[in-house]
Backbone as a chain_set.jsonl record, in Angstrom:
{"seq": "MDVDGLLTELYGRLPRLVRGAVDGLSPDQLRWSPRPGANPVGWLVWHLTRIQDDHVADLLGEEQIWAGDGWADRFGLTADPHDTGYGHTPEQVAAVRPESAEALVDYYETVAARTCAFLAGLAPTELDRVVDEAWDPPVTLGVRLISVAEDDLQHVGQAAYLRGLIRSS", "coords": {"N": [[-134.421, -40.837, 64.367], [-135.267, -37.469, 63.89], [-137.493, -35.586, 61.719], [-136.471, -33.059, 60.808], [-133.782, -33.501, 61.302], [-133.26, -35.649, 59.594], [-133.752, -34.52, 57.033], [-131.893, -32.438, 57.141], [-129.531, -33.902, 57.231], [-129.632, -35.119, 54.682], [-129.615, -32.841, 52.893], [-127.301, -31.71, 53.865], [-125.239, -33.225, 52.856], [-124.859, -32.459, 50.274], [-123.212, -30.046, 49.749], [-120.499, -30.979, 49.915], [-120.477, -32.799, 47.797], [-120.988, -31.084, 45.629], [-118.707, -29.405, 45.737], [-116.758, -31.366, 45.248], [-117.348, -32.025, 42.612], [-116.576, -29.805, 41.129], [-114.21, -28.653, 42.08], [-111.02, -27.35, 41.474], [-111.318, -27.262, 38.71], [-110.871, -25.472, 35.697], [-112.178, -22.357, 34.276], [-112.638, -22.897, 31.514], [-112.803, -25.712, 31.542], [-115.06, -26.001, 33.126], [-116.956, -25.21, 31.332], [-116.84, -27.041, 29.326], [-118.232, -29.538, 27.219], [-119.24, -32.881, 26.34], [-120.263, -33.111, 23.821], [-121.736, -31.017, 21.275], [-124.431, -29.114, 22.543], [-124.802, -30.616, 24.832], [-125.04, -30.556, 28.412], [-122.694, -28.77, 30.311], [-120.394, -29.196, 33.149], [-120.295, -26.804, 34.721], [-122.735, -25.554, 34.063], [-124.568, -27.503, 34.975], [-124.136, -27.522, 37.783], [-124.649, -24.85, 38.383], [-127.373, -24.765, 37.629], [-128.605, -26.695, 39.374], [-128.222, -25.365, 41.735], [-129.63, -23.0, 41.273], [-132.251, -24.014, 41.126], [-132.648, -24.987, 43.757], [-132.298, -22.568, 45.16], [-134.396, -20.983, 44.069], [-136.727, -22.517, 44.741], [-136.58, -22.846, 47.563], [-136.483, -20.183, 48.397], [-139.053, -19.432, 47.598], [-140.566, -21.053, 49.321], [-139.926, -19.865, 51.723], [-140.905, -17.355, 51.325], [-139.26, -15.314, 50.528], [-136.769, -13.222, 48.875], [-134.813, -14.503, 46.186], [-131.466, -15.656, 46.609], [-129.864, -15.361, 44.395], [-130.684, -12.973, 43.274], [-129.32, -10.91, 44.489], [-126.263, -9.327, 45.699], [-124.479, -9.526, 43.511], [-124.288, -12.044, 42.322], [-125.15, -13.009, 39.77], [-123.469, -11.65, 37.992], [-121.081, -13.016, 38.328], [-121.444, -15.17, 36.782], [-121.791, -14.357, 34.239], [-124.34, -13.497, 33.609], [-127.691, -12.043, 33.796], [-129.533, -10.922, 36.666], [-131.997, -12.388, 36.653], [-134.727, -13.614, 38.252], [-136.383, -15.59, 37.324], [-134.96, -17.208, 35.673], [-133.852, -20.244, 35.843], [-132.627, -22.165, 34.484], [-134.223, -24.201, 33.659], [-135.543, -25.737, 30.855], [-133.702, -24.578, 29.156], [-132.213, -23.59, 26.081], [-129.615, -24.845, 23.869], [-128.014, -22.598, 23.329], [-128.599, -20.9, 25.461], [-127.645, -22.465, 27.555], [-124.916, -22.421, 26.947], [-124.417, -19.766, 27.487], [-124.184, -19.552, 30.205], [-121.63, -18.858, 32.142], [-119.565, -19.546, 34.394], [-117.267, -17.769, 36.425], [-115.35, -19.081, 37.846], [-114.536, -22.179, 39.588], [-114.86, -21.707, 42.27], [-116.809, -19.705, 42.299], [-119.11, -21.151, 41.714], [-119.151, -22.932, 43.918], [-119.254, -21.103, 46.062], [-121.734, -19.814, 45.589], [-123.455, -22.058, 45.764], [-122.963, -22.933, 48.435], [-123.875, -20.734, 49.888], [-126.607, -20.746, 49.289], [-127.195, -23.31, 50.271], [-126.726, -22.969, 53.01], [-128.848, -21.305, 53.75], [-130.945, -23.04, 53.182], [-130.467, -25.145, 55.013], [-130.798, -23.76, 57.41], [-133.513, -23.222, 57.227], [-134.505, -25.823, 57.378], [-133.857, -26.58, 59.951], [-135.336, -27.462, 62.896], [-137.772, -28.012, 61.717], [-141.047, -29.121, 61.85], [-142.666, -32.323, 61.768], [-145.408, -32.168, 61.075], [-145.548, -29.928, 59.483], [-144.749, -30.73, 56.988], [-146.882, -31.636, 55.542], [-148.169, -29.441, 54.616], [-149.664, -27.716, 51.953], [-147.912, -26.368, 49.269], [-147.922, -25.691, 46.65], [-150.357, -25.322, 44.423], [-150.626, -25.649, 41.748], [-150.307, -28.096, 40.624], [-151.586, -31.445, 40.108], [-151.843, -34.117, 42.019], [-151.959, -31.408, 44.458], [-148.84, -29.958, 45.539], [-147.022, -30.78, 48.41], [-145.113, -29.442, 51.195], [-143.249, -31.361, 52.062], [-143.03, -33.054, 49.782], [-142.041, -31.187, 47.957], [-139.516, -30.567, 49.075], [-138.223, -33.056, 48.866], [-138.272, -33.347, 46.105], [-136.563, -31.229, 45.279], [-134.143, -32.05, 46.455], [-133.786, -34.475, 45.093], [-133.459, -33.55, 42.436], [-131.108, -32.034, 42.759], [-129.29, -34.083, 43.533], [-129.29, -35.745, 41.264], [-128.242, -34.002, 39.305], [-125.747, -33.236, 40.394], [-124.48, -35.676, 40.368], [-124.361, -36.122, 37.596], [-122.628, -34.029, 36.96], [-120.316, -34.835, 38.314], [-119.709, -37.145, 36.882], [-119.163, -36.035, 34.336], [-116.914, -34.533, 35.056], [-115.072, -36.587, 35.391], [-114.817, -37.372, 32.717], [-113.607, -35.093, 31.675], [-111.122, -35.101, 32.982], [-110.059, -37.408, 31.917], [-109.768, -36.9, 29.272]], "CA": [[-134.03, -39.524, 63.874], [-136.425, -36.624, 63.614], [-137.626, -35.155, 60.332], [-135.529, -32.0, 60.471], [-132.456, -34.122, 61.28], [-133.161, -36.453, 58.375], [-133.608, -33.618, 55.887], [-130.622, -31.732, 57.285], [-128.5, -34.867, 56.814], [-129.717, -35.238, 53.223], [-129.137, -31.606, 52.262], [-125.952, -31.442, 54.345], [-124.272, -33.978, 52.048], [-124.718, -31.859, 48.943], [-122.071, -29.144, 49.534], [-119.288, -31.756, 49.647], [-120.601, -33.349, 46.446], [-120.827, -29.97, 44.694], [-117.287, -29.045, 45.726], [-116.029, -32.45, 44.594], [-117.611, -32.021, 41.164], [-116.008, -28.637, 40.432], [-112.953, -28.183, 42.663], [-109.822, -27.441, 40.645], [-111.59, -27.13, 37.277], [-110.715, -24.128, 35.134], [-113.4, -21.891, 33.615], [-112.837, -23.633, 30.26], [-113.262, -27.058, 31.874], [-116.441, -25.889, 33.611], [-117.833, -24.978, 30.171], [-116.648, -28.128, 28.373], [-119.255, -30.586, 27.146], [-118.76, -33.976, 25.5], [-120.751, -32.909, 22.45], [-122.548, -29.795, 21.207], [-125.781, -29.201, 23.095], [-124.82, -31.307, 26.127], [-124.847, -29.645, 29.538], [-121.383, -28.874, 30.96], [-120.335, -29.242, 34.609], [-120.649, -25.504, 35.29], [-124.177, -25.333, 33.919], [-125.288, -28.441, 35.844], [-124.052, -27.079, 39.181], [-125.401, -23.591, 38.447], [-128.801, -25.091, 37.54], [-129.098, -27.33, 40.6], [-128.23, -24.33, 42.765], [-130.737, -22.109, 40.965], [-133.507, -24.672, 41.496], [-132.763, -24.955, 45.219], [-132.479, -21.169, 45.551], [-135.744, -20.59, 43.658], [-137.774, -23.228, 45.472], [-136.523, -22.558, 48.996], [-136.907, -18.786, 48.549], [-140.514, -19.445, 47.501], [-141.091, -21.633, 50.563], [-139.705, -18.888, 52.793], [-141.511, -16.076, 50.977], [-138.146, -14.361, 50.476], [-136.093, -13.027, 47.597], [-133.758, -15.463, 45.901], [-130.085, -15.213, 46.809], [-129.405, -15.01, 43.052], [-131.079, -11.607, 42.923], [-128.516, -9.905, 45.175], [-124.825, -9.522, 45.93], [-123.683, -9.693, 42.295], [-124.109, -13.437, 41.909], [-125.328, -13.189, 38.325], [-122.266, -11.155, 37.315], [-120.037, -14.039, 38.412], [-121.786, -16.216, 35.822], [-122.016, -13.729, 32.944], [-125.783, -13.454, 33.382], [-128.459, -11.029, 34.521], [-130.131, -11.463, 37.893], [-133.4, -12.723, 36.39], [-135.115, -14.672, 39.189], [-137.131, -16.644, 36.625], [-134.019, -18.03, 34.914], [-133.276, -21.316, 36.653], [-132.046, -23.142, 33.575], [-135.241, -25.143, 33.195], [-135.925, -25.518, 29.472], [-132.69, -23.828, 28.421], [-131.74, -24.008, 24.767], [-128.15, -24.967, 23.882], [-127.42, -21.261, 23.376], [-128.727, -20.415, 26.839], [-126.701, -23.257, 28.357], [-123.571, -21.896, 26.66], [-124.31, -18.411, 28.043], [-123.85, -19.66, 31.632], [-120.172, -18.881, 32.123], [-119.027, -19.273, 35.727], [-115.91, -17.213, 36.392], [-114.439, -20.031, 38.496], [-115.173, -23.217, 40.392], [-115.231, -21.099, 43.551], [-118.083, -19.001, 42.135], [-120.154, -22.173, 41.846], [-119.158, -23.412, 45.299], [-119.717, -20.012, 46.929], [-123.185, -19.648, 45.416], [-124.144, -23.212, 46.317], [-122.858, -22.959, 49.897], [-124.744, -19.683, 50.414], [-127.979, -21.278, 49.172], [-127.309, -24.462, 51.174], [-126.804, -22.475, 54.39], [-130.224, -20.858, 53.982], [-131.791, -24.235, 53.187], [-130.28, -25.855, 56.288], [-131.435, -22.948, 58.459], [-134.955, -23.454, 57.08], [-134.82, -27.185, 57.804], [-133.638, -26.73, 61.39], [-136.548, -27.329, 63.701], [-138.978, -28.26, 60.933], [-141.917, -30.111, 62.491], [-143.259, -33.272, 60.815], [-146.735, -31.733, 60.62], [-145.388, -28.9, 58.451], [-144.479, -31.359, 55.695], [-148.16, -31.854, 54.854], [-148.702, -28.151, 54.133], [-149.647, -27.552, 50.495], [-147.116, -25.199, 48.899], [-148.084, -25.401, 45.22], [-151.618, -25.894, 43.962], [-150.623, -25.695, 40.284], [-150.166, -29.49, 40.221], [-152.637, -32.35, 40.542], [-152.324, -33.469, 43.234], [-151.155, -30.277, 44.925], [-147.535, -30.316, 46.094], [-146.818, -30.452, 49.815], [-143.758, -29.038, 51.555], [-142.413, -32.559, 52.064], [-142.782, -33.466, 48.402], [-141.181, -30.181, 47.333], [-138.151, -30.728, 49.586], [-137.669, -34.276, 48.274], [-138.074, -33.047, 44.685], [-135.357, -30.405, 45.146], [-132.993, -32.901, 46.766], [-133.636, -35.422, 43.982], [-132.904, -32.8, 41.314], [-129.721, -31.726, 43.103], [-128.488, -35.307, 43.507], [-129.125, -36.18, 39.875], [-127.359, -33.107, 38.558], [-124.373, -33.284, 40.903], [-123.944, -36.934, 39.853], [-124.01, -35.881, 36.198], [-121.446, -33.159, 36.955], [-119.172, -35.656, 38.724], [-119.392, -38.006, 35.746], [-118.496, -35.196, 33.336], [-115.591, -34.212, 35.572], [-114.232, -37.73, 35.04], [-114.527, -37.303, 31.289], [-112.653, -33.99, 31.471], [-109.825, -35.537, 33.476], [-109.529, -38.507, 31.107], [-109.606, -36.517, 27.86]], "C": [[-135.294, -38.735, 63.573], [-136.379, -36.105, 62.175], [-136.611, -34.074, 59.965], [-134.103, -32.546, 60.432], [-132.23, -34.935, 60.022], [-132.95, -35.563, 57.151], [-132.301, -32.831, 55.946], [-129.463, -32.635, 56.873], [-128.47, -34.992, 55.293], [-129.125, -34.01, 52.542], [-127.706, -31.277, 52.676], [-124.879, -32.191, 53.579], [-123.966, -33.299, 50.713], [-123.527, -30.908, 48.786], [-120.759, -29.874, 49.226], [-119.314, -32.328, 48.227], [-120.418, -32.264, 45.387], [-119.352, -29.591, 44.587], [-116.477, -30.11, 44.987], [-116.198, -32.468, 43.085], [-116.876, -30.905, 40.434], [-114.618, -28.235, 40.896], [-111.77, -28.414, 41.718], [-110.062, -27.333, 39.151], [-111.435, -25.671, 36.858], [-112.047, -23.667, 34.547], [-113.671, -22.621, 32.292], [-113.346, -25.051, 30.526], [-114.698, -27.047, 32.389], [-117.429, -25.726, 32.462], [-117.722, -26.077, 29.112], [-117.833, -29.083, 28.404], [-118.784, -31.644, 26.159], [-119.237, -33.911, 24.051], [-121.567, -31.622, 22.437], [-123.962, -30.044, 21.731], [-125.875, -29.935, 24.418], [-124.515, -30.302, 27.238], [-123.474, -29.841, 30.17], [-121.499, -28.865, 32.488], [-120.812, -27.925, 35.216], [-122.132, -25.224, 35.197], [-124.953, -26.237, 34.882], [-125.29, -27.971, 37.295], [-124.781, -25.75, 39.361], [-126.903, -23.889, 38.494], [-129.32, -25.719, 38.831], [-129.161, -26.318, 41.741], [-129.385, -23.354, 42.543], [-132.065, -22.716, 41.387], [-133.694, -24.638, 43.006], [-133.02, -23.534, 45.703], [-133.912, -20.719, 45.266], [-136.808, -21.226, 44.551], [-137.762, -22.913, 46.968], [-136.912, -21.099, 49.254], [-138.43, -18.691, 48.512], [-141.143, -19.987, 48.787], [-140.981, -20.655, 51.727], [-140.432, -17.567, 52.555], [-140.472, -14.966, 50.93], [-137.609, -14.238, 49.063], [-135.017, -14.1, 47.427], [-132.384, -14.842, 46.166], [-129.514, -14.718, 45.492], [-129.627, -13.538, 42.732], [-130.195, -10.539, 43.565], [-127.039, -10.243, 45.192], [-124.004, -9.854, 44.69], [-123.466, -11.122, 41.845], [-124.177, -13.6, 40.402], [-124.098, -12.734, 37.547], [-121.166, -12.208, 37.284], [-120.273, -15.198, 37.432], [-122.045, -15.656, 34.42], [-123.477, -13.569, 32.596], [-126.407, -12.239, 34.061], [-129.135, -11.709, 35.709], [-131.626, -11.735, 37.726], [-133.827, -13.859, 37.309], [-135.903, -15.809, 38.528], [-136.221, -17.579, 35.848], [-133.342, -19.021, 35.846], [-132.575, -22.357, 35.792], [-133.051, -24.132, 33.038], [-135.653, -24.775, 31.777], [-134.917, -24.726, 28.654], [-132.398, -24.453, 27.054], [-130.222, -24.201, 24.853], [-127.445, -23.604, 23.953], [-127.489, -20.676, 24.784], [-127.796, -21.17, 27.782], [-125.297, -22.69, 28.185], [-123.354, -20.51, 27.261], [-124.0, -18.411, 29.539], [-122.347, -19.895, 31.71], [-119.612, -18.538, 33.504], [-117.584, -18.793, 35.643], [-114.892, -18.177, 36.988], [-115.252, -21.123, 39.185], [-115.639, -22.636, 41.721], [-116.54, -20.314, 43.45], [-119.244, -19.977, 42.294], [-120.276, -22.648, 43.287], [-119.709, -22.336, 46.231], [-121.224, -19.826, 46.829], [-123.919, -20.825, 46.043], [-124.12, -23.19, 47.842], [-123.718, -21.88, 50.554], [-126.202, -20.143, 50.385], [-128.182, -22.42, 50.171], [-127.432, -24.016, 52.629], [-128.225, -22.006, 54.705], [-131.171, -22.056, 54.044], [-131.679, -24.959, 54.524], [-130.88, -25.082, 57.451], [-132.95, -23.134, 58.423], [-135.342, -24.821, 57.633], [-134.694, -27.379, 59.309], [-134.948, -26.502, 62.141], [-137.843, -27.549, 62.948], [-139.789, -29.371, 61.59], [-142.516, -31.041, 61.437], [-144.607, -32.821, 60.264], [-146.65, -30.671, 59.523], [-145.203, -29.501, 57.06], [-145.744, -31.613, 54.886], [-148.77, -30.576, 54.292], [-148.568, -28.076, 52.617], [-148.922, -26.255, 50.159], [-147.274, -24.818, 47.429], [-149.337, -26.112, 44.718], [-151.707, -25.984, 42.437], [-150.533, -27.131, 39.754], [-151.359, -30.295, 40.725], [-151.994, -33.706, 40.802], [-151.429, -32.286, 43.62], [-149.882, -30.762, 45.639], [-147.442, -29.863, 47.548], [-145.369, -30.024, 50.038], [-142.813, -30.24, 51.527], [-142.052, -33.024, 50.665], [-141.849, -32.471, 47.706], [-139.724, -30.346, 47.783], [-137.482, -31.973, 49.008], [-137.384, -34.042, 46.792], [-136.802, -32.24, 44.448], [-134.115, -31.244, 45.407], [-132.732, -33.897, 45.641], [-132.992, -34.739, 42.776], [-131.422, -32.502, 41.561], [-128.832, -32.962, 42.991], [-128.267, -35.809, 42.085], [-128.103, -35.31, 39.151], [-125.934, -33.107, 39.092], [-123.715, -34.605, 40.477], [-123.538, -36.802, 38.391], [-122.734, -35.048, 36.106], [-120.194, -33.956, 37.335], [-118.747, -36.592, 37.591], [-118.65, -37.209, 34.664], [-117.094, -34.809, 33.781], [-114.615, -35.343, 35.234], [-113.873, -37.763, 33.57], [-113.497, -36.223, 30.983], [-111.257, -34.442, 31.86], [-109.208, -36.631, 32.613], [-109.309, -38.106, 29.653], [-108.321, -35.761, 27.63]], "O": [[-136.272, -39.281, 63.061], [-135.348, -36.182, 61.507], [-135.961, -34.164, 58.924], [-133.297, -32.101, 59.616], [-131.14, -34.917, 59.449], [-132.07, -35.825, 56.332], [-131.675, -32.585, 54.915], [-128.517, -32.176, 56.234], [-127.398, -34.972, 54.687], [-128.23, -34.133, 51.706], [-126.975, -30.635, 51.921], [-123.708, -31.818, 53.649], [-122.926, -33.549, 50.105], [-122.87, -30.963, 47.747], [-119.993, -29.434, 48.368], [-118.293, -32.339, 47.539], [-119.769, -32.493, 44.367], [-118.812, -29.47, 43.488], [-115.603, -29.779, 44.186], [-115.292, -32.88, 42.361], [-116.581, -31.036, 39.246], [-113.911, -27.537, 40.168], [-111.552, -29.524, 41.23], [-109.1, -27.312, 38.383], [-111.823, -24.758, 37.586], [-112.948, -24.48, 34.34], [-114.824, -22.929, 31.988], [-114.223, -25.537, 29.812], [-115.465, -27.972, 32.121], [-118.605, -26.064, 32.6], [-118.436, -26.043, 28.11], [-118.369, -29.398, 29.467], [-118.017, -31.344, 25.244], [-118.685, -34.571, 23.172], [-122.04, -31.181, 23.485], [-124.598, -31.046, 21.404], [-126.917, -29.889, 25.071], [-123.812, -29.317, 27.017], [-123.121, -30.963, 30.53], [-122.556, -28.568, 33.043], [-121.643, -27.927, 36.125], [-122.729, -24.712, 36.144], [-125.895, -25.782, 35.532], [-126.324, -28.015, 37.962], [-125.454, -25.542, 40.37], [-127.621, -23.32, 39.316], [-130.369, -25.315, 39.332], [-130.034, -26.397, 42.605], [-130.039, -22.929, 43.495], [-132.916, -22.022, 41.943], [-134.774, -24.299, 43.49], [-133.871, -23.318, 46.566], [-134.565, -20.139, 46.133], [-137.692, -20.534, 45.055], [-138.819, -22.734, 47.572], [-137.601, -20.813, 50.233], [-139.03, -17.96, 49.3], [-142.131, -19.444, 49.279], [-141.841, -20.625, 52.607], [-140.562, -16.753, 53.469], [-140.768, -13.815, 51.253], [-137.939, -15.027, 48.178], [-134.398, -14.542, 48.395], [-132.184, -13.644, 45.966], [-128.754, -13.75, 45.475], [-128.844, -12.931, 42.002], [-130.312, -9.365, 43.214], [-126.626, -11.315, 44.751], [-122.919, -10.419, 44.818], [-122.552, -11.391, 41.065], [-123.328, -14.274, 39.819], [-123.724, -13.359, 36.554], [-120.403, -12.282, 36.321], [-119.429, -16.08, 37.273], [-122.466, -16.386, 33.522], [-123.831, -13.51, 31.418], [-125.745, -11.508, 34.797], [-129.284, -12.931, 35.737], [-132.426, -11.346, 38.577], [-133.33, -14.975, 37.16], [-136.065, -16.875, 39.121], [-136.663, -18.639, 35.405], [-132.386, -18.687, 36.546], [-131.999, -23.315, 36.307], [-132.772, -24.834, 32.066], [-136.064, -23.644, 31.518], [-135.244, -24.251, 27.566], [-132.346, -25.674, 26.903], [-129.606, -23.759, 25.822], [-126.389, -23.486, 24.575], [-126.545, -20.032, 25.241], [-127.227, -20.582, 28.701], [-124.574, -22.502, 29.163], [-122.213, -20.124, 27.517], [-123.596, -17.385, 30.085], [-121.854, -20.976, 31.391], [-119.232, -17.396, 33.763], [-116.78, -19.338, 34.888], [-113.705, -18.1, 36.672], [-116.468, -21.018, 39.344], [-116.686, -23.023, 42.24], [-117.303, -20.264, 44.415], [-120.245, -19.659, 42.937], [-121.383, -22.754, 43.816], [-120.539, -22.626, 47.093], [-121.912, -19.697, 47.842], [-124.894, -20.632, 46.77], [-125.153, -23.405, 48.477], [-124.234, -22.084, 51.653], [-126.938, -19.948, 51.352], [-129.215, -22.491, 50.837], [-128.17, -24.629, 53.4], [-128.747, -22.273, 55.788], [-132.09, -22.084, 54.862], [-132.693, -25.346, 55.105], [-131.416, -25.684, 58.382], [-133.595, -23.197, 59.47], [-136.38, -24.964, 58.279], [-135.353, -28.248, 59.88], [-135.576, -25.451, 62.012], [-138.917, -27.295, 63.493], [-139.259, -30.45, 61.856], [-142.838, -30.6, 60.334], [-144.911, -33.073, 59.098], [-147.575, -30.53, 58.723], [-145.476, -28.838, 56.06], [-145.677, -31.787, 53.67], [-149.771, -30.623, 53.576], [-147.5, -28.337, 52.064], [-149.253, -25.189, 50.677], [-146.82, -23.755, 47.007], [-149.371, -27.338, 44.604], [-152.75, -26.353, 41.898], [-150.671, -27.351, 38.551], [-152.055, -29.879, 41.651], [-151.63, -34.387, 39.843], [-150.29, -32.18, 43.165], [-149.861, -31.828, 46.254], [-147.742, -28.715, 47.875], [-144.511, -30.222, 49.178], [-141.696, -30.139, 51.018], [-140.897, -33.352, 50.394], [-140.965, -32.874, 46.951], [-138.807, -30.272, 46.965], [-136.292, -31.943, 48.694], [-136.36, -34.495, 46.281], [-136.045, -32.531, 43.522], [-133.14, -31.158, 44.661], [-131.58, -34.135, 45.278], [-132.079, -35.293, 42.165], [-130.588, -32.695, 40.676], [-127.744, -32.896, 42.42], [-127.17, -36.25, 41.745], [-127.212, -35.817, 38.47], [-124.992, -32.988, 38.308], [-122.506, -34.639, 40.249], [-122.493, -37.311, 37.987], [-121.864, -35.322, 35.279], [-119.133, -33.767, 36.74], [-117.554, -36.803, 37.373], [-117.632, -37.663, 34.142], [-116.177, -34.762, 32.961], [-113.476, -35.091, 34.839], [-112.757, -38.137, 33.207], [-112.622, -36.41, 30.137], [-110.301, -34.185, 31.128], [-107.986, -36.778, 32.573], [-108.732, -38.871, 28.88], [-108.031, -35.366, 26.5]]}, "num_chains": 1, "name": "protein.A"}
């Protein structure tokens, strides 16, 4: 398998996992958490999507999807491209209020489509390109793509676990 096929396979699995974590949940269920200060399903899926949107937009040198088409309105937020959820306080977590499960799925699938288009035809030699010199060692394109996928997989797994708690409570 070639590199672009491998990465496309990895990222191509995420939309189904995202949909499975949120499908059929009400807005109240998307905002439910097992204890005060814990991240709810809606926040987890919003955050993993924001991270992918932010990082892939940076790799492409393009504007984030979040910044256009009224996405932020569907979550009760402003279209601040710097707000990815990283370091959110409990109050900021609670402020993320997706209007529906479909809002989360729609945003994720839009971001995922751009990511998969970027991955199509990616040459192995491109993975060694340094994309972020703020770290030691500097971050390459390959490391960045794996980091985003790892973050997405962890958070969608957390969301799926919380979904089980919602259904059993």
